[in-house]
XYZ file of C-alpha atoms in Angstrom:
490
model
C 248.722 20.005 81.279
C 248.254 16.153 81.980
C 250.304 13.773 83.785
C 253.143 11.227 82.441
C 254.264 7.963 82.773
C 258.517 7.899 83.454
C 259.984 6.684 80.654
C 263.513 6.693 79.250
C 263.448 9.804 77.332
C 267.225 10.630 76.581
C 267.330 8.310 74.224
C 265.039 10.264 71.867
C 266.570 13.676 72.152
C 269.352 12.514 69.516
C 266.446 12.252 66.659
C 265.003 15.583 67.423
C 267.843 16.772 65.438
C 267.202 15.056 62.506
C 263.666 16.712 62.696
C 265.078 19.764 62.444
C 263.335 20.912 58.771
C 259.942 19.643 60.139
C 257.938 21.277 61.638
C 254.988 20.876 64.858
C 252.210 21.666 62.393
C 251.728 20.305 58.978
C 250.889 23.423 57.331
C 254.137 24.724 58.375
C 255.824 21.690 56.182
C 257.302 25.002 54.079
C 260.622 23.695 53.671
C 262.058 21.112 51.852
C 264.002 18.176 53.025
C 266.034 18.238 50.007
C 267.367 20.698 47.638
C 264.651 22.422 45.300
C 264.404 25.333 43.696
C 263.208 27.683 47.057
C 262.160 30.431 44.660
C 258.871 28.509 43.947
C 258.077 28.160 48.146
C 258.681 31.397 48.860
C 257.086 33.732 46.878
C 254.639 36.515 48.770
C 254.660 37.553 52.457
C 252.158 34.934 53.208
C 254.693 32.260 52.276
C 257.432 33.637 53.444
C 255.920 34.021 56.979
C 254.788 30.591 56.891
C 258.738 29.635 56.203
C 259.873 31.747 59.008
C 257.116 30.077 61.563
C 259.078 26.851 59.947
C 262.418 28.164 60.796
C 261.072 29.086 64.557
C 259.860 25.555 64.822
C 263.362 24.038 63.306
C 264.668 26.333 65.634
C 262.989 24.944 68.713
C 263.700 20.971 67.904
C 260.223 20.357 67.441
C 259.362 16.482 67.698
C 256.494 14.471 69.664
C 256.789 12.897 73.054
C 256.126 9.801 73.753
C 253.044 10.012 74.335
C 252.814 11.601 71.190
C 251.976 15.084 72.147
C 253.680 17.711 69.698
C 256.599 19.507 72.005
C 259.190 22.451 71.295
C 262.392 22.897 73.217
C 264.799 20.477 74.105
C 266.674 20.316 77.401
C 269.134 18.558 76.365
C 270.312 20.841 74.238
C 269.055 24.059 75.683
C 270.219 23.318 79.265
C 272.163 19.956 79.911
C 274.669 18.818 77.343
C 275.976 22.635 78.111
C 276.520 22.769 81.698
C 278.140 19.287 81.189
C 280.509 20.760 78.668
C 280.991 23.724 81.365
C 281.553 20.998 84.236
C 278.747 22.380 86.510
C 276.667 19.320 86.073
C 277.449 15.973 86.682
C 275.566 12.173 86.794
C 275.198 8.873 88.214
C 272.413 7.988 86.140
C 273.368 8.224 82.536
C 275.595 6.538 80.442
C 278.572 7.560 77.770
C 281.566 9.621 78.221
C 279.911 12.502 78.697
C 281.905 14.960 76.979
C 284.988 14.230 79.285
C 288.218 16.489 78.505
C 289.819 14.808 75.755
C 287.030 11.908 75.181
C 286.626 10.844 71.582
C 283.744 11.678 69.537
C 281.105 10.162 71.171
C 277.080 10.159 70.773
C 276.747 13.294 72.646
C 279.498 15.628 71.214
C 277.681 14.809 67.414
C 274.267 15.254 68.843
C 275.881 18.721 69.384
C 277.432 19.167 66.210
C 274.207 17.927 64.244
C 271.640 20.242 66.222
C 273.680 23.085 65.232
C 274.382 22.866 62.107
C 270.448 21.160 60.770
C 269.247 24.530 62.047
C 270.917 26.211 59.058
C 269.156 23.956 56.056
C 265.642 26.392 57.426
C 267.171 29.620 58.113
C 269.417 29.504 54.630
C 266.832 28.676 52.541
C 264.146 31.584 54.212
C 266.436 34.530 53.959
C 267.746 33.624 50.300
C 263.921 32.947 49.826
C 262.558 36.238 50.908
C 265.773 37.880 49.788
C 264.481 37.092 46.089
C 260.440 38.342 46.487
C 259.686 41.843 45.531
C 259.535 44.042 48.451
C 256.253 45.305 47.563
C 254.814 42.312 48.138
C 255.443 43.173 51.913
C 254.259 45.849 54.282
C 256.604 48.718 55.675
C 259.719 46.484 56.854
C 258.590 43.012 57.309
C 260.622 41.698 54.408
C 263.771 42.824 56.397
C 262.373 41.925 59.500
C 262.057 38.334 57.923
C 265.182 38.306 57.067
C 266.711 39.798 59.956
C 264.768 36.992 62.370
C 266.160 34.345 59.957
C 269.789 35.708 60.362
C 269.325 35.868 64.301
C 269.223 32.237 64.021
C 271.849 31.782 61.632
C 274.294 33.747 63.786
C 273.165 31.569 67.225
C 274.045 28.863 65.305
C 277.379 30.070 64.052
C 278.387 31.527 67.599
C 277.149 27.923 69.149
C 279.826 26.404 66.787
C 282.783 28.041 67.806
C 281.505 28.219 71.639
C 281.577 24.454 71.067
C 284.043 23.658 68.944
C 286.438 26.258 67.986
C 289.736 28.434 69.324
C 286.761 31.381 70.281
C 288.997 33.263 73.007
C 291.890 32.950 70.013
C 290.929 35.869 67.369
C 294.145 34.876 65.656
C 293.736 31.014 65.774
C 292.457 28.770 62.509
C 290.062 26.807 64.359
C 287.086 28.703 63.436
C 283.568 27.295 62.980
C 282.605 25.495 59.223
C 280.673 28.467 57.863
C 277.190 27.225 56.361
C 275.978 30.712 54.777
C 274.374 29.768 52.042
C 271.630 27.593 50.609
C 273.164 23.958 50.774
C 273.968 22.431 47.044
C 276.272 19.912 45.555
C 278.421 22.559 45.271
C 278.767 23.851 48.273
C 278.383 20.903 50.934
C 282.268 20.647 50.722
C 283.670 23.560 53.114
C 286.254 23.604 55.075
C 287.048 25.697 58.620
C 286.608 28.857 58.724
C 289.572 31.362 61.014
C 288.183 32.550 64.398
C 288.290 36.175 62.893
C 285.901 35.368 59.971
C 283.840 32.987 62.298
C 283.176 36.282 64.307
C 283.080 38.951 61.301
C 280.367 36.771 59.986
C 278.332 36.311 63.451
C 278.426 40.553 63.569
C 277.168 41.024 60.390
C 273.738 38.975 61.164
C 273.609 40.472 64.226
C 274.052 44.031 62.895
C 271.570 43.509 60.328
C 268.810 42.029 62.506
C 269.816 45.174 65.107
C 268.938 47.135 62.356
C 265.662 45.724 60.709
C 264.478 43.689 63.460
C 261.206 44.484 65.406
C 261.542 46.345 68.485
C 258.098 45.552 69.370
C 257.586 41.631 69.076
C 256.097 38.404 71.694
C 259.180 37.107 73.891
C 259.280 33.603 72.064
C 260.313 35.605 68.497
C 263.517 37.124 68.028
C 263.283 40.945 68.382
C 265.794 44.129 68.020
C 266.463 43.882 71.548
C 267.784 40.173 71.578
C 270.177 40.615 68.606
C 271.267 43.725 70.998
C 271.748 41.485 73.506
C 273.452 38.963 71.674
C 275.736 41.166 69.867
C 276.983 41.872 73.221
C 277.526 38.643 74.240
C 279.654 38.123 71.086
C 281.669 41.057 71.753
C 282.859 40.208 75.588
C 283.786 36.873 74.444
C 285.530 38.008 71.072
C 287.761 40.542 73.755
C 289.076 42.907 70.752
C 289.493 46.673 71.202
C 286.835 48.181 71.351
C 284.626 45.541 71.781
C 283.855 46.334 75.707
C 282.955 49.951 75.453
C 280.344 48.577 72.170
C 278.815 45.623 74.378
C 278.323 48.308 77.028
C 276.388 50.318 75.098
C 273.863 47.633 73.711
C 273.528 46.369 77.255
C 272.575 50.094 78.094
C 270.067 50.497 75.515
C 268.939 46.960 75.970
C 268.370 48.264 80.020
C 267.379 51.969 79.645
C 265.418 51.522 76.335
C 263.725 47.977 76.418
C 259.980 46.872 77.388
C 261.950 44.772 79.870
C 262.049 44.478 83.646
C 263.593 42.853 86.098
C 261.478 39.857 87.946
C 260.581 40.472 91.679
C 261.222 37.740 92.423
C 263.493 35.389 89.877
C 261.845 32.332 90.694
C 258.443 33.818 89.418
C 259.985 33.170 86.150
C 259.644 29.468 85.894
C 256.732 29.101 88.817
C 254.251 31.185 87.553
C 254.741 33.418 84.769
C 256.483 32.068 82.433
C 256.259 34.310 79.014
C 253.740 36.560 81.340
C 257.552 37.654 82.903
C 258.245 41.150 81.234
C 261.783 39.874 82.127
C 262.299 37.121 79.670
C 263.578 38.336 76.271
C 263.286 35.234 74.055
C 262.014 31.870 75.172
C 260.906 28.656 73.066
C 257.197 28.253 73.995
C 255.941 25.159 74.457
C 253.466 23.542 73.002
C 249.780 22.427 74.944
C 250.658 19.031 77.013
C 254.015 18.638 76.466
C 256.444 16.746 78.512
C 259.982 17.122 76.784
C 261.377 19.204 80.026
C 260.523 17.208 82.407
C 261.383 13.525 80.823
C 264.664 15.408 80.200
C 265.416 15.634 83.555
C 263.487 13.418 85.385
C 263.538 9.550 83.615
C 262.110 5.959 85.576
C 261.775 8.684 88.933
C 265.582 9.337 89.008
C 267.328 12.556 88.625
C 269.205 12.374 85.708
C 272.105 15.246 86.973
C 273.578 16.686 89.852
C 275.202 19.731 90.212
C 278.365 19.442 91.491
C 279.534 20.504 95.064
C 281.677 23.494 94.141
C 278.516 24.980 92.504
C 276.406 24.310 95.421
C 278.549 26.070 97.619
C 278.761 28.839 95.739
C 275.490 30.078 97.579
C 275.963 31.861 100.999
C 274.107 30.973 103.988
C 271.454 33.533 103.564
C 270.884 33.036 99.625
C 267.071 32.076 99.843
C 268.515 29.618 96.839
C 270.505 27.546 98.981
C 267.471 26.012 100.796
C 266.286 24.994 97.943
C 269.869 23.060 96.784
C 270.328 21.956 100.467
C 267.104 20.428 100.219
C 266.912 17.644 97.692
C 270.900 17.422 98.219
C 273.853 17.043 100.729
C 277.946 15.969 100.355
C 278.751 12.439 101.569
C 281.939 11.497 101.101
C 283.019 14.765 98.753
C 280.237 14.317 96.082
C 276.510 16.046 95.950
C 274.252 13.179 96.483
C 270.833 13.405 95.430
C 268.660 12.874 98.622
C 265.220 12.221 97.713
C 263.060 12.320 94.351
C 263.478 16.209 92.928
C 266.638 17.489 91.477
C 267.086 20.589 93.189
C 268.739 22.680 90.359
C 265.696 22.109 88.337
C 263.212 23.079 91.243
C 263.421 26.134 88.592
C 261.099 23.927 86.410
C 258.708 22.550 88.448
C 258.201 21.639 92.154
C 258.536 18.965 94.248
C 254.391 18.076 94.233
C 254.625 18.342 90.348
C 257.671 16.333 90.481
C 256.324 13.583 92.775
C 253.038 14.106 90.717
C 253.913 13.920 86.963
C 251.945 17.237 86.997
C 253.128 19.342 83.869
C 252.280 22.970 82.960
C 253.125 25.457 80.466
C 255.009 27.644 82.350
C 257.336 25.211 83.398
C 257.986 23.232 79.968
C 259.332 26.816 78.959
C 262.663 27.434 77.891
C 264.273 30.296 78.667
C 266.897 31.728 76.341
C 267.525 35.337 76.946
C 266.239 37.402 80.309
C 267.446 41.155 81.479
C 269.293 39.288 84.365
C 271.941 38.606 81.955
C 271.835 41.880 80.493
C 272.599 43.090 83.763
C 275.481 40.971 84.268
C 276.934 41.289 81.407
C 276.950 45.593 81.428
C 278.919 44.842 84.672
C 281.427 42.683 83.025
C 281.927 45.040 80.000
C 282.322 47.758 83.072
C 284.843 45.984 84.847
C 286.942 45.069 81.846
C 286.510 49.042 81.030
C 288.152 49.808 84.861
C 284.799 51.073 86.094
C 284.530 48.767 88.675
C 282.199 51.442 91.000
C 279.983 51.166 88.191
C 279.592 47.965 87.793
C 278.859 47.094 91.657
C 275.306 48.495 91.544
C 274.143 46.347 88.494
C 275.367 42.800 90.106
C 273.763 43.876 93.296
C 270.709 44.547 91.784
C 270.723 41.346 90.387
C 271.521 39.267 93.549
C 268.450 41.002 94.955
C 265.720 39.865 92.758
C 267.307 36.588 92.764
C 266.932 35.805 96.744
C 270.259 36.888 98.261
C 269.626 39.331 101.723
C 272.763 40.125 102.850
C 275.122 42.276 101.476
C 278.095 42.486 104.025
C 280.561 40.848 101.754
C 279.128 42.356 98.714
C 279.440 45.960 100.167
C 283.205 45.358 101.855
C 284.356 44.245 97.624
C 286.905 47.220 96.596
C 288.602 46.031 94.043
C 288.604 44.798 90.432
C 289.304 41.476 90.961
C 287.340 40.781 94.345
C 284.301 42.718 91.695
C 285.434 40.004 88.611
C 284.828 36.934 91.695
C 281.612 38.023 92.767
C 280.016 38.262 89.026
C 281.360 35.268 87.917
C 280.385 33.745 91.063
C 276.573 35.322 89.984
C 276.632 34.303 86.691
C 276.701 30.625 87.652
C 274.582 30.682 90.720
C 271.727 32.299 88.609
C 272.238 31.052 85.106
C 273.571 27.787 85.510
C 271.845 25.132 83.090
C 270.362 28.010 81.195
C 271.128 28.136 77.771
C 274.627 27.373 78.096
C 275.052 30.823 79.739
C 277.595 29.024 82.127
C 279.548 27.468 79.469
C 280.145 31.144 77.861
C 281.465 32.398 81.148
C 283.980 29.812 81.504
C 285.403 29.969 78.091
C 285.688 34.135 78.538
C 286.626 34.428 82.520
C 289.763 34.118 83.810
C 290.978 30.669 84.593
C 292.069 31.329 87.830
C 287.922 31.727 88.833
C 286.707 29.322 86.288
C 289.354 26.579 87.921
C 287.522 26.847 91.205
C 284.788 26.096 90.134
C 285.467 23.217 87.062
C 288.073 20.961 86.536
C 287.243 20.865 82.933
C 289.389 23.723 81.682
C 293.155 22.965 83.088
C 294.041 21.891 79.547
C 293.457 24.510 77.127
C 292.717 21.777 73.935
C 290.428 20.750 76.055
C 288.350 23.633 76.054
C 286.049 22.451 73.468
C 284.948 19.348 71.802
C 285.951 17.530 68.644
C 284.696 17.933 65.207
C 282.875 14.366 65.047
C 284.084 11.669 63.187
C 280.630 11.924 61.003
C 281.350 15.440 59.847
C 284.735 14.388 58.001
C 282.703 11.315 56.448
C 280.913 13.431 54.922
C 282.506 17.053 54.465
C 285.247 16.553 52.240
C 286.603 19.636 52.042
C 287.967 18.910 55.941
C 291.387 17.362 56.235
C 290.604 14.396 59.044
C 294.413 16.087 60.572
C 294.730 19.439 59.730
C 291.173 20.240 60.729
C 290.615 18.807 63.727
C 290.929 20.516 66.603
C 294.305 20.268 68.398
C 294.320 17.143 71.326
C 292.304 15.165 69.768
């Protein structure tokens, strides 16, 4: 990889968005930017698996740089704007509200709203697409498994709008996500919300179908069996219906007995030298040759962009090999975690302090993890606590804190209850998945409050547990009422 100049890269992440139907590659231009008739682009399985590498690409906010080197991922998204919304993250360096409880619609929460819902222009138009071409045209199931990679993406998308935006621990509630289904048309660009119920019962049904068509034996950076599995079960423990704990148990199972995954030796391996190599990782965005979109992300005219903030650091005991790491690029003056030197510490994940002070840039750090067993881990030990086998669960969460760099288990071992078991995986989810792919903005929408509240002051309010429909949506969706749809508080 080659070195960078600092320049003010935030500013840019808004258009990636907007890019969102184009792809890194010009013979992957397979989709339109308009409405056409799709029938006539996707037509045999060599088109329709150029569309899908289009969808992957839409998928991953492919842009350039600016240094014009073709990139995929986007931190922003990915990573930042999501611990922000969870409160783990905070800044001294950037500008705007920053998705403050109760803030208005600002640049960020639409930069949000648009990533989410550009993604399903490709994914709409590829599974209607290949839904139409004769399945003989195919070999054995790759027509389905199309379609069931396609729908993967669609139900991210979906789940990402009511994480975001709507009532999601409120099966009951009307503040669902806007459902986009469907091929956009003049017809059908009017929609209003949909309830939480359908929001979910349409999430499931992607997910089963990709469960049941999708590859079990696929590259980490496409979307498999395994990570519908995965994500099904994630959908479940948030959703909190009966039933839904014993289900997510099971996929996590499978996912743990049954999988070509394993857990790292050592976590950190993950972003410092394997990268996709990591039989842990379960879906990733790779990155494309050179570029710099992680780092400029994070690191912009040699500041750190974001700190974490102090009740996250001190979530890591004394003898967590991770709290060296925090402890050195950081330290409390005057209640707040003040960035010491050059090198945000919660990134050291990314890259190193030489590649930091360097510019240096490699693959394996410009990846962007999505999915990894860790997570699988954690959450079979949730579903197993909710389920009252707390015994269980224990072994799982250790296991986890193991690979990850904790050594002692005194406290761990002396836990013997349900709620002391609850503390210590929340506690875990957020030391090891904070700033990953809004993992920690999941758990503190689905955890109790009285653990989330200790650790963010974001979620005392309960309209404030998600962000505004922007202003730009109802200017152009007019089948929203500007009152009646927004969400409540705002």
């Amino acid at each position: 990889m080659k070195k960078i100049n600092r320049i003010l890269a935030i500013a840019g992440f808004a258009g990636a968005a907007v890019l969102g139907t184009t792809s890194c590659e010009d013979k992957l231009n397979a989709l339109p930017s308009q409405e056409v008739v799709y029938e006539n682009l996707i037509y045999d399985s060599n088109s329709a698996e150029v569309a899908l590498n289009g969808v992957y690409y839409s998928y991953a906010l492919c842009s350039e740089d600016y240094n014009g080197v073709k990139c995929a991922g986007n931190p922003m998204y990915t990573e930042i704007l999501p611990s922000y919304f969870a409160g783990t993250l905070t800044s001294d360096n950037w500008w705007g509200e920053m998705l403050e409880p109760g803030a208005s619609s600002d640049d960020n929460v639409n930069y949000l709203w648009t990533t989410i819902y550009n993604r399903f222009v490709s994914s709409n138009y590829v599974i209607e697409g290949v839904e139409g071409v004769d399945s003989k045209l195919f070999s054995g199931n790759r027509k389905n498994e199309i379609i069931a990679e396609a729908r993967t993406i669609r139900a991210i998308g979906h789940y990402n709008a009511l994480l975001y935006f709507g009532y999601s621990w409120d099966i009951n509630s009307q503040y669902g996500a806007i459902l986009r289904d469907k091929v956009m048309s003049v017809s059908n660009v009017p929609a209003g919300r949909a309830t939480v119920k359908e929001t979910y019962n349409s999430i499931l049904a992607d997910l089963d179908f990709a469960i049941a068509n999708a590859s079990d034996n696929c590259s980490n950076y496409r979307f498999s069996k395994w990570f519908a599995e995965g994500m099904k079960a994630k959908v479940l423990l948030h959703r909190g219906q009966e039933g839904d704990y014993a289900e997510a148990a099971k996929l996590c199972k499978d996912i743990i007995d049954n999988g070509p995954y394993e857990l790292e030796g050592n976590t950190m391996d993950i972003y410092r030298t394997k990268g996709l190599k990591s039989k842990e990782i379960i879906f990733a965005i790779k990155p494309k040759t050179e570029q710099s979109t992680v780092m400029e992300g994070y690191y912009t005219y040699s500041n750190d962009m974001f700190n974490l903030i102090p009740a996250v650091a001190g979530l890591y005991a004394d003898t967590d090999t991770r709290k060296a790491d925090i402890e050195q690029e950081q330290e409390v003056v005057d209640n707040a975690m003040v960035v010491m030197s050059d090198g945000l510490a919660l990134n050291l994940r990314h890259y190193t302090l030489d590649q930091i002070d360097n510019y240096d840039l490699d693959e394996v750090a410009e990846t962007m993890v999505e999915m990894r067993l860790s997570e699988i881990y954690l959450m079979y030990a949730e579903a197993l606590i909710r389920l009252n086998k707390v015994n269980e669960a224990m072994p799982f969460i250790k296991e986890v804190e193991m690979h990850a760099g904790v050594t002692d288990f005194t406290a761990f071992d002396a836990i013997d209850s349900a709620d002391g078991a609850m503390a210590e995986l929340f506690n875990e989810f957020i030391r090891n998945f904070v700033c990953e792919s809004g993992v920690d903005a999941a758990v503190m929408l689905r955890f109790p409050k009285n653990l989330v509240q200790t650790v963010s002051s974001k979620f005392e309010k309960e309209e404030y547990y998600i962000l505004p429909i922007p202003t730009e949506e109802f200017d152009a969706n007019s089948g929203l009422d500007r009152i009646a749809d927004q969400n409540p508080g705002y």
